[in-house]
Coordinates of C-alpha atoms in Angstrom, one line a residue:
X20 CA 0.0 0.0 0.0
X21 CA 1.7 3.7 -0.9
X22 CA 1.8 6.2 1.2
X23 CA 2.5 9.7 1.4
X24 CA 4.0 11.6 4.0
X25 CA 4.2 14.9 5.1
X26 CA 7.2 16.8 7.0
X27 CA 5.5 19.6 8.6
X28 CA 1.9 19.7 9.9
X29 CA 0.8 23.6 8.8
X30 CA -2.0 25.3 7.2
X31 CA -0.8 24.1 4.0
X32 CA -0.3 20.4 5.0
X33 CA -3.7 20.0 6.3
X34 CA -5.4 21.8 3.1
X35 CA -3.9 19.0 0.9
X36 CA -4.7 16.8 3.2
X37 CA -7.9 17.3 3.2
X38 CA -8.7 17.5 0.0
X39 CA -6.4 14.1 -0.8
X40 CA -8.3 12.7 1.2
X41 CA -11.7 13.6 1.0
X42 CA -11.3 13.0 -3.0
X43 CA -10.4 9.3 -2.8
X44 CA -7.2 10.0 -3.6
X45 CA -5.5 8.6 -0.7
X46 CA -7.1 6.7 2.5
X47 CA -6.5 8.1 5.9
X48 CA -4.1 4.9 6.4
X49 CA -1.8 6.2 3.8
X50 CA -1.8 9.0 4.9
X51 CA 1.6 9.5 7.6
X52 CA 2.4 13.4 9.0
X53 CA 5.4 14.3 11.0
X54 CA 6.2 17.5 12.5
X55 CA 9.4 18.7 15.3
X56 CA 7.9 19.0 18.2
X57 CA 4.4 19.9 18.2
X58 CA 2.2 16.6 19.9
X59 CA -1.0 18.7 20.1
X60 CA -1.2 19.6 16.3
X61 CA -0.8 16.0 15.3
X62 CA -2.9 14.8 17.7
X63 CA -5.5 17.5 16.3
X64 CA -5.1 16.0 12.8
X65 CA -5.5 12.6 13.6
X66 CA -8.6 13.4 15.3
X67 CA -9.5 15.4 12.4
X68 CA -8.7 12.9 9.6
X69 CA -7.9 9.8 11.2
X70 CA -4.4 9.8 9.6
X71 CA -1.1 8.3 11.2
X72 CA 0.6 11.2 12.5
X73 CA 4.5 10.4 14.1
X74 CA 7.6 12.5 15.4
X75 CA 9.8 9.4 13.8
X76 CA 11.2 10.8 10.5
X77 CA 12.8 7.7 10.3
X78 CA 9.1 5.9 9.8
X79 CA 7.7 8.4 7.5
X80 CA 10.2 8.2 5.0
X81 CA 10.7 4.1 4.5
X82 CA 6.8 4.2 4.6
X83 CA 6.1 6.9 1.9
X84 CA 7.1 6.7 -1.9
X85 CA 6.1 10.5 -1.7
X86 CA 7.5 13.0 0.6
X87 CA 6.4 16.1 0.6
X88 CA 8.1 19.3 2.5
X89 CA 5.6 21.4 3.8
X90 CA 7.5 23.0 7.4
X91 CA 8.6 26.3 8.2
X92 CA 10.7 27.9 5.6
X93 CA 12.9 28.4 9.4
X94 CA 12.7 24.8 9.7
X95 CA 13.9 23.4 6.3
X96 CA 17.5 22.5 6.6
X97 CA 17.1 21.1 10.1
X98 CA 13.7 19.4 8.8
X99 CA 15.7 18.3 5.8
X100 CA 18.8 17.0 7.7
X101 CA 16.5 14.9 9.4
X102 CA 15.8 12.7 6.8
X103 CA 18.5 13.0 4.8
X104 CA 20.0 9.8 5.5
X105 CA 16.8 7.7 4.8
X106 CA 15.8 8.9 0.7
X107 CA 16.5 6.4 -1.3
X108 CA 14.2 6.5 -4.1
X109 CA 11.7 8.9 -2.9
X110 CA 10.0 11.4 -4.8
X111 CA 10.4 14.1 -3.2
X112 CA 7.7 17.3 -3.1
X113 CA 8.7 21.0 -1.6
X114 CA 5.7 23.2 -0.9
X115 CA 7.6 25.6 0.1
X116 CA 7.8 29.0 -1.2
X117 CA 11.2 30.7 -2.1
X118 CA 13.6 27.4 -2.0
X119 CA 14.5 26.4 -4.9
X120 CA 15.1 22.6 -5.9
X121 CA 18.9 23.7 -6.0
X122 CA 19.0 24.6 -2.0
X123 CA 17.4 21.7 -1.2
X124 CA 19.3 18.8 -3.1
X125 CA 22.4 20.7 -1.8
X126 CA 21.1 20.1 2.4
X127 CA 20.2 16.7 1.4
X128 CA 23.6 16.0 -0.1
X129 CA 22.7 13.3 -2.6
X130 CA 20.6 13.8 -6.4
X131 CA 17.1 12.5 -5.6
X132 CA 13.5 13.3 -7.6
X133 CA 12.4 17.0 -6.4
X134 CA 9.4 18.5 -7.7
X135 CA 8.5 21.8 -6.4
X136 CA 4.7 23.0 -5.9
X137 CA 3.0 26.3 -5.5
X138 CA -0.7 24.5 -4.6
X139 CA -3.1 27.3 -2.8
X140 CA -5.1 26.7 0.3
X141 CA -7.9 26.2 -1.6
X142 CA -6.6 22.6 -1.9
X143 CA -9.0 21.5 1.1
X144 CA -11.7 21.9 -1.1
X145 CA -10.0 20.7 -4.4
X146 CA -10.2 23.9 -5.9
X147 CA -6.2 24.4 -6.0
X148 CA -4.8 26.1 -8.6
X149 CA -0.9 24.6 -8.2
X150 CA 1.7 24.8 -10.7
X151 CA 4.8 22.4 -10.4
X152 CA 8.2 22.8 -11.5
X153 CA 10.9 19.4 -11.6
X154 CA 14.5 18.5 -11.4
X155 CA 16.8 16.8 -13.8
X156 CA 16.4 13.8 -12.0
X157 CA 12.8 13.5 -11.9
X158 CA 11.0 11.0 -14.6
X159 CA 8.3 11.8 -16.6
X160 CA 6.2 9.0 -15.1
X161 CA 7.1 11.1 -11.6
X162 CA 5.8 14.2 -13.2
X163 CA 2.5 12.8 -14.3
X164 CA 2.3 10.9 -11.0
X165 CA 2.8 14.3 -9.0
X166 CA -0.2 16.3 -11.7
X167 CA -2.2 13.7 -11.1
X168 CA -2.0 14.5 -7.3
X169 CA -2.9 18.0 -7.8
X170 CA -5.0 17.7 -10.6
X171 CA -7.1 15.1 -7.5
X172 CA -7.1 18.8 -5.6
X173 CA -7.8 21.5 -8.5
X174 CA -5.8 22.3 -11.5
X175 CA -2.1 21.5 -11.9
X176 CA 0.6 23.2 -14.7
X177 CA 3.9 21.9 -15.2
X178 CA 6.1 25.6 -15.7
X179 CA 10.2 26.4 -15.5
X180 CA 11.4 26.6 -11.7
X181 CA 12.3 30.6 -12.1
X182 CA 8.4 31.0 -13.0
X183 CA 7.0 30.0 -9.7
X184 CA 7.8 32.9 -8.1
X185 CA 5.2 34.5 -10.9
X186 CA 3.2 31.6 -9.8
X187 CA 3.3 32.8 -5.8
X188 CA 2.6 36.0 -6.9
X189 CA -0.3 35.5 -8.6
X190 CA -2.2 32.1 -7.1
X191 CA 0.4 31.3 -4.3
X192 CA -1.2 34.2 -2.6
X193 CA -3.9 34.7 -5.0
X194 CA -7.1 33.7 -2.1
X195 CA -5.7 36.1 -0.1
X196 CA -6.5 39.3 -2.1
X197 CA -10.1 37.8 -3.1
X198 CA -10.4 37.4 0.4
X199 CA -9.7 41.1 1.1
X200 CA -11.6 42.0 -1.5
X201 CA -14.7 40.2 0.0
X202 CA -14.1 42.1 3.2
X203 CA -14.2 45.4 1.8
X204 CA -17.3 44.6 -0.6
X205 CA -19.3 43.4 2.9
X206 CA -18.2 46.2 5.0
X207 CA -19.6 48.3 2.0
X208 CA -22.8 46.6 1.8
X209 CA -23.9 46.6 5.5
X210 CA -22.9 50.5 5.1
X211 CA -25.2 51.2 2.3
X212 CA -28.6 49.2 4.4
X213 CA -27.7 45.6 3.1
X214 CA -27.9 42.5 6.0
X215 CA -24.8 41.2 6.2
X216 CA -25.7 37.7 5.8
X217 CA -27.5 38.7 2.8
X218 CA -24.9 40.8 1.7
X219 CA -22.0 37.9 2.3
X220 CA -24.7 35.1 0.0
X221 CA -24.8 38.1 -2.8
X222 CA -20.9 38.4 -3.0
X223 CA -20.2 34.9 -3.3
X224 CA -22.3 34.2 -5.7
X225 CA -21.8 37.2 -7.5
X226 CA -17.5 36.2 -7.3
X227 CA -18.8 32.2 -8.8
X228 CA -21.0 34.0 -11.4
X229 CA -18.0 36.1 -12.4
X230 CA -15.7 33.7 -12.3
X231 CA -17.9 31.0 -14.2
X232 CA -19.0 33.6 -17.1
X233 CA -14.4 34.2 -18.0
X234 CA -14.0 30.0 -17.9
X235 CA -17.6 29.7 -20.2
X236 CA -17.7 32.3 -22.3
X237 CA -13.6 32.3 -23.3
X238 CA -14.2 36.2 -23.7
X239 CA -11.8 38.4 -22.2
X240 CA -12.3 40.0 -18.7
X241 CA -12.0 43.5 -20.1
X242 CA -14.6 42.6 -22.6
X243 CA -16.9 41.1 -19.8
X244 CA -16.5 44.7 -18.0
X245 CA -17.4 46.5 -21.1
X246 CA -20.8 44.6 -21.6
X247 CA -21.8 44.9 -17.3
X248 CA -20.7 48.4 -17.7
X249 CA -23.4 51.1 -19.2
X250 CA -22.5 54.7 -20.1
X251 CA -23.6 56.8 -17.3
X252 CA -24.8 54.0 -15.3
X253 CA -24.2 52.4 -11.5
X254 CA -21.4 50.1 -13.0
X255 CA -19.5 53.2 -14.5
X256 CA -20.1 55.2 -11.0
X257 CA -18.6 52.4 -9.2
X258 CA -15.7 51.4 -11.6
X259 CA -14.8 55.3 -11.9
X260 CA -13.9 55.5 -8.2
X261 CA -11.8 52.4 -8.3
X262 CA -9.9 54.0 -11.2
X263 CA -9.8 57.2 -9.5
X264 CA -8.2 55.0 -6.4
X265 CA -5.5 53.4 -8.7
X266 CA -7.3 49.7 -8.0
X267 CA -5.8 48.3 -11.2
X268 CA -2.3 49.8 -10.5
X269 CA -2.8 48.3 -6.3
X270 CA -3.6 44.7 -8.0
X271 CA -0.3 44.9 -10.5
X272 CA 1.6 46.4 -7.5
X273 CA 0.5 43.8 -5.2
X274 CA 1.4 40.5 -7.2
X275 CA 4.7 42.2 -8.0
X276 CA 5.8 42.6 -4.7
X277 CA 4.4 39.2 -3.7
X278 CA 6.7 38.0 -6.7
X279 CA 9.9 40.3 -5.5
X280 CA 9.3 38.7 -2.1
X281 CA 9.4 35.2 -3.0
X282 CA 12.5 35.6 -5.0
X283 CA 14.2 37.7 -1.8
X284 CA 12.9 34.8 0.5
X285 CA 14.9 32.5 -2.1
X286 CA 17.7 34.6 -1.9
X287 CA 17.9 35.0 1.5
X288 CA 17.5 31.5 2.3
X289 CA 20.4 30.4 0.1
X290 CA 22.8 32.8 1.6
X291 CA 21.8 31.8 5.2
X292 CA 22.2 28.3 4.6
X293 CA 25.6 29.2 2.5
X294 CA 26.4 31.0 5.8
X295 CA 25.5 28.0 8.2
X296 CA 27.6 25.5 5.5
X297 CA 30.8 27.6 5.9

């Protein structure tokens, strides 16, 4: 029976978790999580899932053909070193955002099968939108093997490592500015006399409906606007005030920065552990 493990027992972890397992992807029983030190959260997810859930790295990876990192960026060369002498043949998948497939086959100090991911947390309810990037010594059957795990959670596209840091910028954090963007758009509506229970049911659907009509219709978003959007209307009001704000220049700021950040994290890291090495 295969199993896959997880190194690190985080917000991420538990999303694809979740959704792994509630799509019949993987039984709980195949299903092993490790983390340093922290009983209580493993105890909370094997309550929650019924999964095995261990402190002994040494168990987790002769049990799993698929390991995936998903700790604290802090926490990756000690998290790494701690299995290091166990991979064998183990495909080997890093969640993690910044390190680069480079930094972690130099802490483990042997060529193995790494595939990085950039999943979102919208994995716990397959709706992930995860783009994967693999080394030299990764196989095409491990490639389709690791899509087919995040196709089982959302959508999965097989890109060049340097463009996941795009990919960060954009969906890695992508739920994050739609989630803002919901908060604003309720705070707004209970302001101008709405219910906010009615207002929150509104939004949502009015987010699916939007999102549904660009996947549909194949038309353009800027040629969706143009047909909501009547000359002197309430759409044209609203709009004009979000111009006037800079919204579109905020939203091109924002994933650029998110993008700049990822590639300083990967920077950063690989001089600390350059740092630690020497």
């Amino acid at each position: 029976m295969t199993k896959i493990g997880f190194i690190g027992a985080g917000s991420m972890a538990e999303a694809m978790i979740a959704g792994l397992i509630n799509g019949g992807v993987y039984k709980p029983n195949q299903v092993i999580v490790a983390n340093r030190t922290n009983t209580t959260r493993l105890e909370e997810l094997a309550t929650k899932y019924d999964i095995i859930t261990t402190h002994n790295k040494k168990k987790l990876v002769s049990e799993a053909s698929i390991i995936v990192l998903a700790m604290k960026p802090k926490d990756v060369k000690s998290g790494i070193d701690g299995i290091q002498e166990f991979i064998t043949n183990q495909l080997i998948v890093s969640v993690l955002a910044g390190i680069s497939i480079q930094t972690i086959t130099n802490i483990l100090r042997k060529e193995a099968s790494i595939i990085r991911a950039m999943p979102n947390t919208s994995a716990t309810i397959a709706k992930s939108a995860t783009a994967i990037a693999a080394s030299e010594h990764v196989s095409m059957a491990q490639i389709k093997k690791c899509q087919s795990l995040f196709e089982a959670i959302g959508i999965c596209k097989l890109v060049e490592e340097h463009q996941l840091d795009a990919v960060t910028g954009v969906s890695g954090s992508g739920p994050a500015y739609v989630y803002l963007l919901v908060e604003a758009m309720e705070k707004a509506a209970v302001e101008v006399g709405l219910d906010a229970h009615v207002a929150r049911e509104l939004i949502i659907q009015t987010l699916l409906g939007s999102a549904e009509m660009i996947e549909s219709t194949k038309k353009l978003p800027s040629q969706l606007r143009k047909e909501v959007t009547s000359p002197n209307g309430t759409t044209e009001a609203g709009i004009s005030i979000l111009q006037e704000h800079g919204f579109e220049d905020a939203v091109i700021a924002c994933i650029k920065r998110a993008t700049e950040r990822s590639i300083e994290l990967k920077t950063m890291f690989s001089e600390v552990l350059s740092t630690t090495e020497n």
